[in-house]
């Protein structure tokens, strides 16, 4: 998959402080163009993946696969799934990068 | 496909026509679910549960099972932003996905959504199920769901040139299938062959000629031999493993699809030696088919035609063997059986007083059955209705061929 232009926001519901947060990635023509972290309503993105904070935490700690989380309804994808499938390999790599960032939950 | 292509259909114009009718009926979004609506709007075959959402303005969006969404997009005139897949995943099941999409087309918590409800004797019709209706109603609070299929039915009644040309080509392919069957049966070739084998060799010839599939839900190519040709009122004969036998009739009803246009033509045989009584039945049948084709034209109604033809059969002494129906509706894949609108005395059946218009396309369908003598014949052929005649699209010569 080359020269991808797309955007995806992960929406973390029920964060420990009760708030909703988002992490948005934007790619333009294959280049990583933007990363946003914020609180509340996320900006427009081609794909939105929403789920509870604890679900994302389990995925990042490799206790739960994102695939299983989607299949069981723990994560909710908004966007064209056919296009999402084309971009799945990129999303997987992004998740692996995220998993390497030291974090405490 | 360019506008000078013989198979060109102006699908964007069809969508605009639906949107114009929606505006007149105060419908904000049309949720199509019937196979006939999907074919008529998408120009692609949608074998899995699918929907088309038509907004008040702009392009429609199709939704189908995710495993077939990329193929549907590839076949249709819509781009990847207007063909979506649904899947058993969070946010992606068909109710949530489509309801969310519809909400984006409507003012908050209000709007009229046209749906397709009703009944049909055709199993793959695709009306919204009771369960789907309840789930959509629940997912679209404040919206009114109204039955609106008449919008599409009305617009689809008269066939455009591209549609008729697709049927012409599908019919040409069916004729190739019939020639292959005739060639295989001749000179003792029928010996040892089964009904399923006849169905298969016809399918092979038609696929070689470009048919996409033997589209009929009645089992593809319908083949009957011996007593199966004469089953009471029987006009549905999926091929069986029955072997052809000398002295028996054989009914070969072939189906081909070309760009959603449907070929449907039946031809009949007597496997020799034939008796004079069998030939009497055969002549009755070819004579009434001839007369029916001479009689069909715009302005006539199904009941007028049936009355005239049964009158003829009565005079000739074979009315008892005629199934008293002479047609069924047809359109792009998924549009089968009912002719015209749902305005007859029996809900969702053809109105016997439907007055045919120029440019309508139907299947002339006739069944002759004499169960006591284990003999029957079938005729089917797509016909276009003109002002003073009908145009049969399959050209395979009408006869009941005696095969030795």
GROMACS .gro file of C-alpha atoms in nm:
model
  509
    1UNK     CA    1   0.000   0.000   0.000
    2UNK     CA    2   0.178   0.312  -0.126
    3UNK     CA    3   0.099   0.683  -0.115
    4UNK     CA    4  -0.189   0.637   0.125
    5UNK     CA    5  -0.400   0.933   0.221
    6UNK     CA    6  -0.618   0.856   0.518
    7UNK     CA    7  -0.689   0.941   0.879
    8UNK     CA    8  -0.786   0.741   1.182
    9UNK     CA    9  -0.877   0.839   1.531
   10UNK     CA   10  -0.877   0.608   1.828
   11UNK     CA   11  -1.140   0.729   2.072
   12UNK     CA   12  -1.078   0.626   2.433
   13UNK     CA   13  -1.404   0.621   2.626
   14UNK     CA   14  -1.423   0.613   3.007
   15UNK     CA   15  -1.065   0.713   3.075
   16UNK     CA   16  -0.961   0.684   3.443
   17UNK     CA   17  -1.069   1.045   3.499
   18UNK     CA   18  -1.404   0.973   3.332
   19UNK     CA   19  -1.320   1.179   3.021
   20UNK     CA   20  -1.306   1.082   2.654
   21UNK     CA   21  -0.978   1.124   2.473
   22UNK     CA   22  -0.865   1.071   2.118
   23UNK     CA   23  -0.549   0.994   1.931
   24UNK     CA   24  -0.560   1.095   1.567
   25UNK     CA   25  -0.321   0.994   1.289
   26UNK     CA   26  -0.327   1.152   0.948
   27UNK     CA   27  -0.134   1.035   0.640
   28UNK     CA   28  -0.102   1.223   0.317
   29UNK     CA   29   0.039   1.061   0.004
   30UNK     CA   30   0.217   0.802   0.213
   31UNK     CA   31   0.372   1.054   0.449
   32UNK     CA   32   0.293   1.069   0.818
   33UNK     CA   33   0.132   1.415   0.828
   34UNK     CA   34  -0.025   1.468   1.167
   35UNK     CA   35  -0.064   1.320   1.513
   36UNK     CA   36  -0.310   1.479   1.752
   37UNK     CA   37  -0.392   1.390   2.109
   38UNK     CA   38  -0.689   1.559   2.266
   39UNK     CA   39  -0.990   1.549   2.488
   40UNK     CA   40  -1.359   1.550   2.394
   41UNK     CA   41  -1.498   1.532   2.041
   42UNK     CA   42  -1.226   1.424   1.794
   43UNK     CA   43  -1.173   1.604   1.462
   44UNK     CA   44  -1.311   1.444   1.143
   45UNK     CA   45  -1.128   1.131   1.038
   46UNK     CA   46  -1.190   0.870   0.770
   47UNK     CA   47  -1.198   0.597   1.032
   48UNK     CA   48  -1.299   0.620   1.394
   49UNK     CA   49  -1.230   0.333   1.633
   50UNK     CA   50  -1.393   0.381   1.967
   51UNK     CA   51  -1.381   0.170   2.280
   52UNK     CA   52  -1.328   0.183   2.649
   53UNK     CA   53  -0.990   0.294   2.782
   54UNK     CA   54  -0.945  -0.047   2.942
   55UNK     CA   55  -1.002  -0.221   2.607
   56UNK     CA   56  -0.733  -0.013   2.437
   57UNK     CA   57  -0.504  -0.072   2.737
   58UNK     CA   58  -0.545  -0.450   2.699
   59UNK     CA   59  -0.474  -0.425   2.325
   60UNK     CA   60  -0.159  -0.218   2.379
   61UNK     CA   61  -0.039  -0.464   2.643
   62UNK     CA   62  -0.105  -0.752   2.403
   63UNK     CA   63  -0.367  -0.902   2.635
   64UNK     CA   64  -0.636  -0.866   2.367
   65UNK     CA   65  -0.608  -0.853   1.989
   66UNK     CA   66  -0.770  -0.562   1.811
   67UNK     CA   67  -0.933  -0.815   1.578
   68UNK     CA   68  -1.099  -0.996   1.869
   69UNK     CA   69  -1.202  -0.667   2.024
   70UNK     CA   70  -1.379  -0.570   1.700
   71UNK     CA   71  -1.540  -0.913   1.657
   72UNK     CA   72  -1.678  -0.908   2.010
   73UNK     CA   73  -1.802  -0.552   1.987
   74UNK     CA   74  -1.557  -0.415   2.243
   75UNK     CA   75  -1.427  -0.183   1.975
   76UNK     CA   76  -1.653  -0.001   1.731
   77UNK     CA   77  -1.530   0.094   1.385
   78UNK     CA   78  -1.691   0.378   1.194
   79UNK     CA   79  -1.590   0.406   0.830
   80UNK     CA   80  -1.583   0.200   0.514
   81UNK     CA   81  -1.474  -0.148   0.621
   82UNK     CA   82  -1.363  -0.243   0.271
   83UNK     CA   83  -1.117   0.048   0.272
   84UNK     CA   84  -1.025  -0.035   0.631
   85UNK     CA   85  -0.932  -0.389   0.527
   86UNK     CA   86  -0.699  -0.245   0.264
   87UNK     CA   87  -0.530  -0.040   0.535
   88UNK     CA   88  -0.530  -0.311   0.802
   89UNK     CA   89  -0.159  -0.388   0.759
   90UNK     CA   90  -0.071  -0.024   0.819
   91UNK     CA   91  -0.294  -0.008   1.126
   92UNK     CA   92  -0.127  -0.322   1.263
   93UNK     CA   93   0.216  -0.165   1.223
   94UNK     CA   94   0.097   0.152   1.393
   95UNK     CA   95  -0.035  -0.053   1.685
   96UNK     CA   96   0.299  -0.232   1.716
   97UNK     CA   97   0.480   0.102   1.729
   98UNK     CA   98   0.237   0.226   1.994
   99UNK     CA   99   0.292  -0.089   2.198
  100UNK     CA  100   0.665  -0.011   2.220
  101UNK     CA  101   0.608   0.325   2.387
  102UNK     CA  102   0.659   0.284   2.762
  103UNK     CA  103   0.332   0.347   2.935
  104UNK     CA  104   0.162   0.289   3.267
  105UNK     CA  105  -0.208   0.203   3.293
  106UNK     CA  106  -1.954   0.194  -2.060
  107UNK     CA  107  -2.011   0.476  -2.308
  108UNK     CA  108  -2.350   0.609  -2.413
  109UNK     CA  109  -2.315   0.452  -2.759
  110UNK     CA  110  -2.266   0.105  -2.609
  111UNK     CA  111  -2.574  -0.105  -2.695
  112UNK     CA  112  -2.594  -0.216  -2.332
  113UNK     CA  113  -2.565   0.133  -2.184
  114UNK     CA  114  -2.814   0.220  -1.914
  115UNK     CA  115  -2.818   0.568  -1.764
  116UNK     CA  116  -2.800   0.469  -1.396
  117UNK     CA  117  -2.743   0.825  -1.265
  118UNK     CA  118  -3.064   0.924  -1.446
  119UNK     CA  119  -3.247   0.637  -1.276
  120UNK     CA  120  -3.130   0.764  -0.937
  121UNK     CA  121  -3.244   1.118  -1.023
  122UNK     CA  122  -3.583   0.980  -1.127
  123UNK     CA  123  -3.616   0.800  -0.793
  124UNK     CA  124  -3.511   1.118  -0.609
  125UNK     CA  125  -3.770   1.320  -0.799
  126UNK     CA  126  -4.042   1.070  -0.702
  127UNK     CA  127  -3.914   1.072  -0.342
  128UNK     CA  128  -3.950   1.451  -0.332
  129UNK     CA  129  -4.310   1.427  -0.454
  130UNK     CA  130  -4.389   1.174  -0.182
  131UNK     CA  131  -4.202   1.360   0.091
  132UNK     CA  132  -3.944   1.087   0.137
  133UNK     CA  133  -3.603   1.199   0.260
  134UNK     CA  134  -3.411   0.874   0.218
  135UNK     CA  135  -3.497   0.555   0.028
  136UNK     CA  136  -3.375   0.229   0.177
  137UNK     CA  137  -3.391  -0.031  -0.100
  138UNK     CA  138  -3.354  -0.397  -0.008
  139UNK     CA  139  -3.517  -0.591  -0.290
  140UNK     CA  140  -3.291  -0.767  -0.537
  141UNK     CA  141  -3.478  -0.600  -0.825
  142UNK     CA  142  -3.409  -0.256  -0.677
  143UNK     CA  143  -3.042  -0.337  -0.624
  144UNK     CA  144  -2.998  -0.457  -0.983
  145UNK     CA  145  -3.196  -0.163  -1.120
  146UNK     CA  146  -2.993   0.098  -0.934
  147UNK     CA  147  -2.644  -0.053  -0.901
  148UNK     CA  148  -2.588  -0.240  -1.229
  149UNK     CA  149  -2.440  -0.528  -1.031
  150UNK     CA  150  -2.562  -0.863  -0.905
  151UNK     CA  151  -2.607  -0.860  -0.528
  152UNK     CA  152  -2.644  -1.223  -0.417
  153UNK     CA  153  -2.597  -1.151  -0.045
  154UNK     CA  154  -2.832  -0.949   0.171
  155UNK     CA  155  -2.775  -0.597   0.045
  156UNK     CA  156  -2.923  -0.251   0.068
  157UNK     CA  157  -2.907   0.069  -0.130
  158UNK     CA  158  -2.952   0.401   0.046
  159UNK     CA  159  -3.065   0.677  -0.186
  160UNK     CA  160  -3.046   1.027  -0.037
  161UNK     CA  161  -3.262   1.319  -0.149
  162UNK     CA  162  -2.975   1.437  -0.369
  163UNK     CA  163  -2.648   1.292  -0.489
  164UNK     CA  164  -2.521   0.941  -0.535
  165UNK     CA  165  -2.664   0.631  -0.371
  166UNK     CA  166  -2.457   0.413  -0.141
  167UNK     CA  167  -2.475   0.035  -0.153
  168UNK     CA  168  -2.423  -0.190   0.148
  169UNK     CA  169  -2.352  -0.560   0.121
  170UNK     CA  170  -2.186  -0.841   0.314
  171UNK     CA  171  -1.820  -0.751   0.346
  172UNK     CA  172  -1.697  -1.062   0.164
  173UNK     CA  173  -1.860  -0.937  -0.156
  174UNK     CA  174  -1.835  -0.559  -0.122
  175UNK     CA  175  -1.515  -0.510  -0.324
  176UNK     CA  176  -1.651  -0.727  -0.607
  177UNK     CA  177  -1.984  -0.542  -0.604
  178UNK     CA  178  -1.801  -0.212  -0.628
  179UNK     CA  179  -1.587  -0.347  -0.913
  180UNK     CA  180  -1.898  -0.451  -1.107
  181UNK     CA  181  -2.117  -0.149  -1.033
  182UNK     CA  182  -2.097   0.207  -1.162
  183UNK     CA  183  -2.033   0.339  -0.810
  184UNK     CA  184  -1.691   0.416  -0.663
  185UNK     CA  185  -1.544   0.271  -0.343
  186UNK     CA  186  -1.681   0.556  -0.135
  187UNK     CA  187  -2.032   0.449  -0.232
  188UNK     CA  188  -2.011   0.074  -0.177
  189UNK     CA  189  -1.975  -0.031   0.184
  190UNK     CA  190  -1.940  -0.370   0.346
  191UNK     CA  191  -2.111  -0.479   0.662
  192UNK     CA  192  -1.979  -0.741   0.899
  193UNK     CA  193  -2.037  -0.879   1.247
  194UNK     CA  194  -1.805  -0.626   1.411
  195UNK     CA  195  -1.854  -0.335   1.645
  196UNK     CA  196  -2.014  -0.052   1.448
  197UNK     CA  197  -2.023  -0.257   1.128
  198UNK     CA  198  -2.335  -0.470   1.153
  199UNK     CA  199  -2.590  -0.385   0.887
  200UNK     CA  200  -2.846  -0.224   1.117
  201UNK     CA  201  -2.606   0.006   1.303
  202UNK     CA  202  -2.396   0.090   0.997
  203UNK     CA  203  -2.689   0.172   0.771
  204UNK     CA  204  -2.896   0.347   1.038
  205UNK     CA  205  -2.597   0.569   1.124
  206UNK     CA  206  -2.551   0.642   0.754
  207UNK     CA  207  -2.918   0.730   0.712
  208UNK     CA  208  -2.907   0.959   1.016
  209UNK     CA  209  -2.629   1.156   0.848
  210UNK     CA  210  -2.870   1.227   0.560
  211UNK     CA  211  -3.155   1.348   0.784
  212UNK     CA  212  -3.223   1.634   1.022
  213UNK     CA  213  -3.178   1.525   1.387
  214UNK     CA  214  -3.436   1.269   1.494
  215UNK     CA  215  -3.683   1.322   1.215
  216UNK     CA  216  -3.743   1.233   0.854
  217UNK     CA  217  -3.934   0.995   0.631
  218UNK     CA  218  -3.748   0.685   0.524
  219UNK     CA  219  -3.887   0.488   0.231
  220UNK     CA  220  -3.856   0.113   0.275
  221UNK     CA  221  -3.955  -0.189   0.069
  222UNK     CA  222  -4.215  -0.409   0.232
  223UNK     CA  223  -4.463  -0.656   0.095
  224UNK     CA  224  -4.472  -1.018  -0.009
  225UNK     CA  225  -4.382  -1.224  -0.309
  226UNK     CA  226  -4.402  -1.576  -0.439
  227UNK     CA  227  -4.042  -1.519  -0.554
  228UNK     CA  228  -3.822  -1.623  -0.263
  229UNK     CA  229  -3.523  -1.391  -0.326
  230UNK     CA  230  -3.748  -1.083  -0.348
  231UNK     CA  231  -3.571  -0.915  -0.058
  232UNK     CA  232  -3.844  -0.719   0.115
  233UNK     CA  233  -3.740  -0.578   0.450
  234UNK     CA  234  -3.799  -0.849   0.707
  235UNK     CA  235  -4.009  -0.792   1.016
  236UNK     CA  236  -3.695  -0.813   1.228
  237UNK     CA  237  -3.506  -0.566   1.012
  238UNK     CA  238  -3.801  -0.326   1.015
  239UNK     CA  239  -3.816  -0.332   1.394
  240UNK     CA  240  -3.440  -0.284   1.431
  241UNK     CA  241  -3.429   0.006   1.183
  242UNK     CA  242  -3.730   0.170   1.350
  243UNK     CA  243  -3.551   0.138   1.684
  244UNK     CA  244  -3.222   0.271   1.544
  245UNK     CA  245  -3.390   0.567   1.374
  246UNK     CA  246  -3.591   0.727   1.656
  247UNK     CA  247  -3.825   1.001   1.544
  248UNK     CA  248  -3.821   0.880   1.184
  249UNK     CA  249  -4.121   0.749   0.998
  250UNK     CA  250  -4.066   0.435   0.792
  251UNK     CA  251  -4.305   0.423   0.496
  252UNK     CA  252  -4.350   0.158   0.230
  253UNK     CA  253  -4.225   0.312  -0.094
  254UNK     CA  254  -4.141   0.029  -0.338
  255UNK     CA  255  -4.399   0.156  -0.587
  256UNK     CA  256  -4.152   0.433  -0.676
  257UNK     CA  257  -3.909   0.180  -0.820
  258UNK     CA  258  -4.180  -0.050  -0.958
  259UNK     CA  259  -4.335   0.234  -1.158
  260UNK     CA  260  -4.003   0.356  -1.296
  261UNK     CA  261  -3.893   0.002  -1.390
  262UNK     CA  262  -4.207  -0.094  -1.580
  263UNK     CA  263  -4.102   0.037  -1.923
  264UNK     CA  264  -3.765  -0.099  -2.029
  265UNK     CA  265  -3.505   0.125  -2.191
  266UNK     CA  266  -3.307   0.022  -2.498
  267UNK     CA  267  -2.998  -0.083  -2.301
  268UNK     CA  268  -3.207  -0.315  -2.085
  269UNK     CA  269  -3.384  -0.468  -2.385
  270UNK     CA  270  -3.050  -0.518  -2.562
  271UNK     CA  271  -2.916  -0.702  -2.257
  272UNK     CA  272  -3.220  -0.930  -2.274
  273UNK     CA  273  -3.165  -0.973  -2.648
  274UNK     CA  274  -2.809  -1.086  -2.587
  275UNK     CA  275  -2.910  -1.318  -2.299
  276UNK     CA  276  -3.173  -1.466  -2.531
  277UNK     CA  277  -2.918  -1.515  -2.809
  278UNK     CA  278  -2.705  -1.704  -2.560
  279UNK     CA  279  -3.001  -1.920  -2.453
  280UNK     CA  280  -3.054  -2.011  -2.819
  281UNK     CA  281  -2.692  -2.133  -2.829
  282UNK     CA  282  -2.774  -2.352  -2.528
  283UNK     CA  283  -3.077  -2.494  -2.708
  284UNK     CA  284  -2.870  -2.569  -3.018
  285UNK     CA  285  -2.616  -2.752  -2.799
  286UNK     CA  286  -2.894  -2.962  -2.646
  287UNK     CA  287  -3.042  -3.043  -2.986
  288UNK     CA  288  -2.700  -3.141  -3.120
  289UNK     CA  289  -2.637  -3.363  -2.817
  290UNK     CA  290  -2.973  -3.540  -2.842
  291UNK     CA  291  -2.969  -3.615  -3.215
  292UNK     CA  292  -2.868  -3.945  -3.369
  293UNK     CA  293  -2.924  -4.145  -3.052
  294UNK     CA  294  -2.717  -3.905  -2.845
  295UNK     CA  295  -3.003  -3.885  -2.594
  296UNK     CA  296  -2.945  -4.248  -2.488
  297UNK     CA  297  -2.809  -4.272  -2.136
  298UNK     CA  298  -2.836  -3.898  -2.073
  299UNK     CA  299  -3.001  -3.767  -1.760
  300UNK     CA  300  -3.193  -3.446  -1.699
  301UNK     CA  301  -2.904  -3.306  -1.494
  302UNK     CA  302  -2.665  -3.383  -1.778
  303UNK     CA  303  -2.887  -3.193  -2.026
  304UNK     CA  304  -2.893  -2.900  -1.782
  305UNK     CA  305  -2.515  -2.912  -1.756
  306UNK     CA  306  -2.431  -2.936  -2.123
  307UNK     CA  307  -2.663  -2.644  -2.197
  308UNK     CA  308  -2.500  -2.447  -1.916
  309UNK     CA  309  -2.155  -2.523  -2.058
  310UNK     CA  310  -2.253  -2.399  -2.403
  311UNK     CA  311  -2.417  -2.085  -2.264
  312UNK     CA  312  -2.126  -2.002  -2.035
  313UNK     CA  313  -1.888  -2.044  -2.328
  314UNK     CA  314  -2.105  -1.791  -2.507
  315UNK     CA  315  -2.079  -1.546  -2.218
  316UNK     CA  316  -2.366  -1.625  -1.981
  317UNK     CA  317  -2.285  -1.535  -1.623
  318UNK     CA  318  -2.507  -1.804  -1.471
  319UNK     CA  319  -2.829  -2.000  -1.512
  320UNK     CA  320  -3.002  -1.736  -1.304
  321UNK     CA  321  -3.332  -1.901  -1.219
  322UNK     CA  322  -3.384  -1.980  -0.852
  323UNK     CA  323  -3.584  -2.284  -0.967
  324UNK     CA  324  -3.263  -2.482  -1.003
  325UNK     CA  325  -3.090  -2.312  -1.296
  326UNK     CA  326  -3.185  -2.490  -1.617
  327UNK     CA  327  -3.515  -2.668  -1.567
  328UNK     CA  328  -3.525  -3.003  -1.739
  329UNK     CA  329  -3.811  -3.253  -1.720
  330UNK     CA  330  -3.864  -3.581  -1.896
  331UNK     CA  331  -4.145  -3.835  -1.908
  332UNK     CA  332  -4.413  -3.799  -1.641
  333UNK     CA  333  -4.232  -3.495  -1.495
  334UNK     CA  334  -4.333  -3.290  -1.801
  335UNK     CA  335  -4.699  -3.347  -1.721
  336UNK     CA  336  -4.717  -3.279  -1.349
  337UNK     CA  337  -5.047  -3.107  -1.269
  338UNK     CA  338  -5.016  -2.731  -1.315
  339UNK     CA  339  -4.641  -2.786  -1.308
  340UNK     CA  340  -4.428  -2.504  -1.437
  341UNK     CA  341  -4.124  -2.559  -1.221
  342UNK     CA  342  -3.898  -2.854  -1.287
  343UNK     CA  343  -3.547  -2.848  -1.141
  344UNK     CA  344  -3.350  -3.115  -1.329
  345UNK     CA  345  -3.348  -3.458  -1.166
  346UNK     CA  346  -3.122  -3.759  -1.215
  347UNK     CA  347  -3.392  -3.923  -1.429
  348UNK     CA  348  -3.259  -4.085  -1.746
  349UNK     CA  349  -3.423  -3.999  -2.080
  350UNK     CA  350  -3.635  -4.278  -2.226
  351UNK     CA  351  -3.767  -4.364  -2.571
  352UNK     CA  352  -4.128  -4.264  -2.631
  353UNK     CA  353  -4.125  -3.986  -2.372
  354UNK     CA  354  -4.146  -3.607  -2.389
  355UNK     CA  355  -3.857  -3.386  -2.283
  356UNK     CA  356  -3.887  -3.027  -2.170
  357UNK     CA  357  -3.577  -2.804  -2.180
  358UNK     CA  358  -3.613  -2.464  -2.010
  359UNK     CA  359  -3.286  -2.270  -2.021
  360UNK     CA  360  -3.174  -1.956  -1.840
  361UNK     CA  361  -2.880  -1.729  -1.915
  362UNK     CA  362  -2.779  -1.393  -1.771
  363UNK     CA  363  -2.599  -1.114  -1.955
  364UNK     CA  364  -2.526  -0.796  -1.759
  365UNK     CA  365  -2.834  -0.865  -1.541
  366UNK     CA  366  -3.050  -0.913  -1.852
  367UNK     CA  367  -3.222  -1.250  -1.842
  368UNK     CA  368  -3.268  -1.513  -2.110
  369UNK     CA  369  -3.549  -1.762  -2.043
  370UNK     CA  370  -3.662  -1.989  -2.320
  371UNK     CA  371  -3.819  -2.335  -2.315
  372UNK     CA  372  -3.810  -2.586  -2.601
  373UNK     CA  373  -3.971  -2.929  -2.612
  374UNK     CA  374  -3.897  -3.267  -2.762
  375UNK     CA  375  -4.054  -3.603  -2.816
  376UNK     CA  376  -3.797  -3.878  -2.786
  377UNK     CA  377  -3.902  -4.122  -3.056
  378UNK     CA  378  -4.088  -4.323  -3.139
  379UNK     CA  379  -4.372  -4.073  -3.091
  380UNK     CA  380  -4.738  -4.176  -3.102
  381UNK     CA  381  -5.012  -3.994  -3.295
  382UNK     CA  382  -5.165  -3.899  -2.962
  383UNK     CA  383  -4.838  -3.738  -2.849
  384UNK     CA  384  -4.822  -3.551  -3.181
  385UNK     CA  385  -5.180  -3.430  -3.124
  386UNK     CA  386  -5.076  -3.284  -2.790
  387UNK     CA  387  -4.765  -3.134  -2.951
  388UNK     CA  388  -4.962  -2.967  -3.229
  389UNK     CA  389  -5.210  -2.827  -2.980
  390UNK     CA  390  -4.928  -2.670  -2.792
  391UNK     CA  391  -4.735  -2.517  -3.083
  392UNK     CA  392  -5.062  -2.382  -3.227
  393UNK     CA  393  -5.160  -2.208  -2.906
  394UNK     CA  394  -4.810  -2.066  -2.862
  395UNK     CA  395  -4.823  -1.930  -3.218
  396UNK     CA  396  -5.161  -1.773  -3.154
  397UNK     CA  397  -5.052  -1.627  -2.822
  398UNK     CA  398  -4.748  -1.462  -2.979
  399UNK     CA  399  -4.967  -1.324  -3.258
  400UNK     CA  400  -5.210  -1.183  -3.002
  401UNK     CA  401  -4.972  -1.017  -2.756
  402UNK     CA  402  -4.941  -0.639  -2.805
  403UNK     CA  403  -4.974  -0.318  -2.612
  404UNK     CA  404  -5.328  -0.246  -2.497
  405UNK     CA  405  -5.420  -0.606  -2.418
  406UNK     CA  406  -5.454  -0.729  -2.058
  407UNK     CA  407  -5.355  -1.066  -1.907
  408UNK     CA  408  -5.720  -1.155  -1.853
  409UNK     CA  409  -5.817  -1.061  -2.213
  410UNK     CA  410  -5.539  -1.274  -2.347
  411UNK     CA  411  -5.616  -1.570  -2.119
  412UNK     CA  412  -5.982  -1.557  -2.219
  413UNK     CA  413  -5.900  -1.564  -2.590
  414UNK     CA  414  -5.645  -1.842  -2.556
  415UNK     CA  415  -5.856  -2.063  -2.332
  416UNK     CA  416  -6.141  -2.008  -2.580
  417UNK     CA  417  -5.916  -2.137  -2.858
  418UNK     CA  418  -5.805  -2.435  -2.649
  419UNK     CA  419  -6.169  -2.510  -2.567
  420UNK     CA  420  -6.266  -2.511  -2.935
  421UNK     CA  421  -5.983  -2.750  -3.008
  422UNK     CA  422  -6.063  -2.973  -2.710
  423UNK     CA  423  -5.749  -2.928  -2.504
  424UNK     CA  424  -5.849  -2.657  -2.255
  425UNK     CA  425  -5.823  -2.911  -1.973
  426UNK     CA  426  -5.450  -2.934  -2.034
  427UNK     CA  427  -5.370  -2.563  -2.035
  428UNK     CA  428  -5.253  -2.389  -1.721
  429UNK     CA  429  -5.458  -2.067  -1.746
  430UNK     CA  430  -5.168  -1.821  -1.726
  431UNK     CA  431  -4.973  -1.693  -2.021
  432UNK     CA  432  -4.705  -1.468  -1.879
  433UNK     CA  433  -4.493  -1.361  -1.588
  434UNK     CA  434  -4.310  -1.042  -1.517
  435UNK     CA  435  -3.939  -0.994  -1.574
  436UNK     CA  436  -3.679  -0.725  -1.532
  437UNK     CA  437  -3.314  -0.704  -1.445
  438UNK     CA  438  -3.204  -0.989  -1.214
  439UNK     CA  439  -3.435  -1.017  -0.914
  440UNK     CA  440  -3.743  -0.878  -1.086
  441UNK     CA  441  -3.953  -1.182  -1.156
  442UNK     CA  442  -4.315  -1.284  -1.158
  443UNK     CA  443  -4.547  -0.991  -1.083
  444UNK     CA  444  -4.620  -0.768  -1.382
  445UNK     CA  445  -4.668  -0.393  -1.331
  446UNK     CA  446  -4.771  -0.238  -1.003
  447UNK     CA  447  -4.920  -0.392  -0.692
  448UNK     CA  448  -5.272  -0.281  -0.786
  449UNK     CA  449  -5.457  -0.605  -0.852
  450UNK     CA  450  -5.734  -0.784  -0.661
  451UNK     CA  451  -5.483  -1.012  -0.489
  452UNK     CA  452  -5.201  -0.826  -0.313
  453UNK     CA  453  -4.860  -0.860  -0.478
  454UNK     CA  454  -4.986  -1.069  -0.770
  455UNK     CA  455  -5.022  -0.949  -1.128
  456UNK     CA  456  -5.331  -0.739  -1.185
  457UNK     CA  457  -5.528  -0.935  -1.448
  458UNK     CA  458  -5.661  -0.604  -1.577
  459UNK     CA  459  -5.311  -0.457  -1.622
  460UNK     CA  460  -5.309  -0.290  -1.965
  461UNK     CA  461  -4.975  -0.351  -2.134
  462UNK     CA  462  -4.785  -0.049  -2.259
  463UNK     CA  463  -4.534  -0.022  -2.542
  464UNK     CA  464  -4.187  -0.100  -2.412
  465UNK     CA  465  -4.295  -0.345  -2.144
  466UNK     CA  466  -4.097  -0.667  -2.136
  467UNK     CA  467  -4.253  -0.983  -2.000
  468UNK     CA  468  -4.200  -1.355  -2.025
  469UNK     CA  469  -4.460  -1.522  -2.240
  470UNK     CA  470  -4.498  -1.835  -2.027
  471UNK     CA  471  -4.729  -2.123  -2.110
  472UNK     CA  472  -4.763  -2.469  -1.965
  473UNK     CA  473  -4.949  -2.765  -2.108
  474UNK     CA  474  -4.989  -3.066  -1.882
  475UNK     CA  475  -5.171  -3.393  -1.927
  476UNK     CA  476  -5.078  -3.598  -1.620
  477UNK     CA  477  -5.294  -3.895  -1.720
  478UNK     CA  478  -5.077  -3.944  -2.027
  479UNK     CA  479  -4.745  -3.839  -1.869
  480UNK     CA  480  -4.700  -3.561  -2.120
  481UNK     CA  481  -4.656  -3.185  -2.100
  482UNK     CA  482  -4.483  -2.895  -2.269
  483UNK     CA  483  -4.362  -2.551  -2.167
  484UNK     CA  484  -4.301  -2.232  -2.357
  485UNK     CA  485  -4.117  -1.935  -2.217
  486UNK     CA  486  -3.967  -1.647  -2.408
  487UNK     CA  487  -3.901  -1.283  -2.318
  488UNK     CA  488  -4.121  -1.063  -2.537
  489UNK     CA  489  -4.116  -0.687  -2.587
  490UNK     CA  490  -4.459  -0.537  -2.632
  491UNK     CA  491  -4.503  -0.302  -2.923
  492UNK     CA  492  -4.809  -0.114  -3.039
  493UNK     CA  493  -4.925  -0.377  -3.288
  494UNK     CA  494  -4.722  -0.687  -3.205
  495UNK     CA  495  -4.482  -0.850  -2.966
  496UNK     CA  496  -4.117  -0.920  -3.030
  497UNK     CA  497  -3.997  -1.260  -2.903
  498UNK     CA  498  -3.631  -1.227  -2.809
  499UNK     CA  499  -3.527  -1.592  -2.830
  500UNK     CA  500  -3.526  -1.697  -3.194
  501UNK     CA  501  -3.490  -2.073  -3.156
  502UNK     CA  502  -3.756  -2.210  -3.393
  503UNK     CA  503  -4.086  -2.301  -3.231
  504UNK     CA  504  -4.146  -2.672  -3.277
  505UNK     CA  505  -4.164  -2.991  -3.080
  506UNK     CA  506  -3.879  -3.185  -3.230
  507UNK     CA  507  -3.899  -3.560  -3.263
  508UNK     CA  508  -3.565  -3.710  -3.177
  509UNK     CA  509  -3.461  -4.056  -3.277
   0.00000   0.00000   0.00000
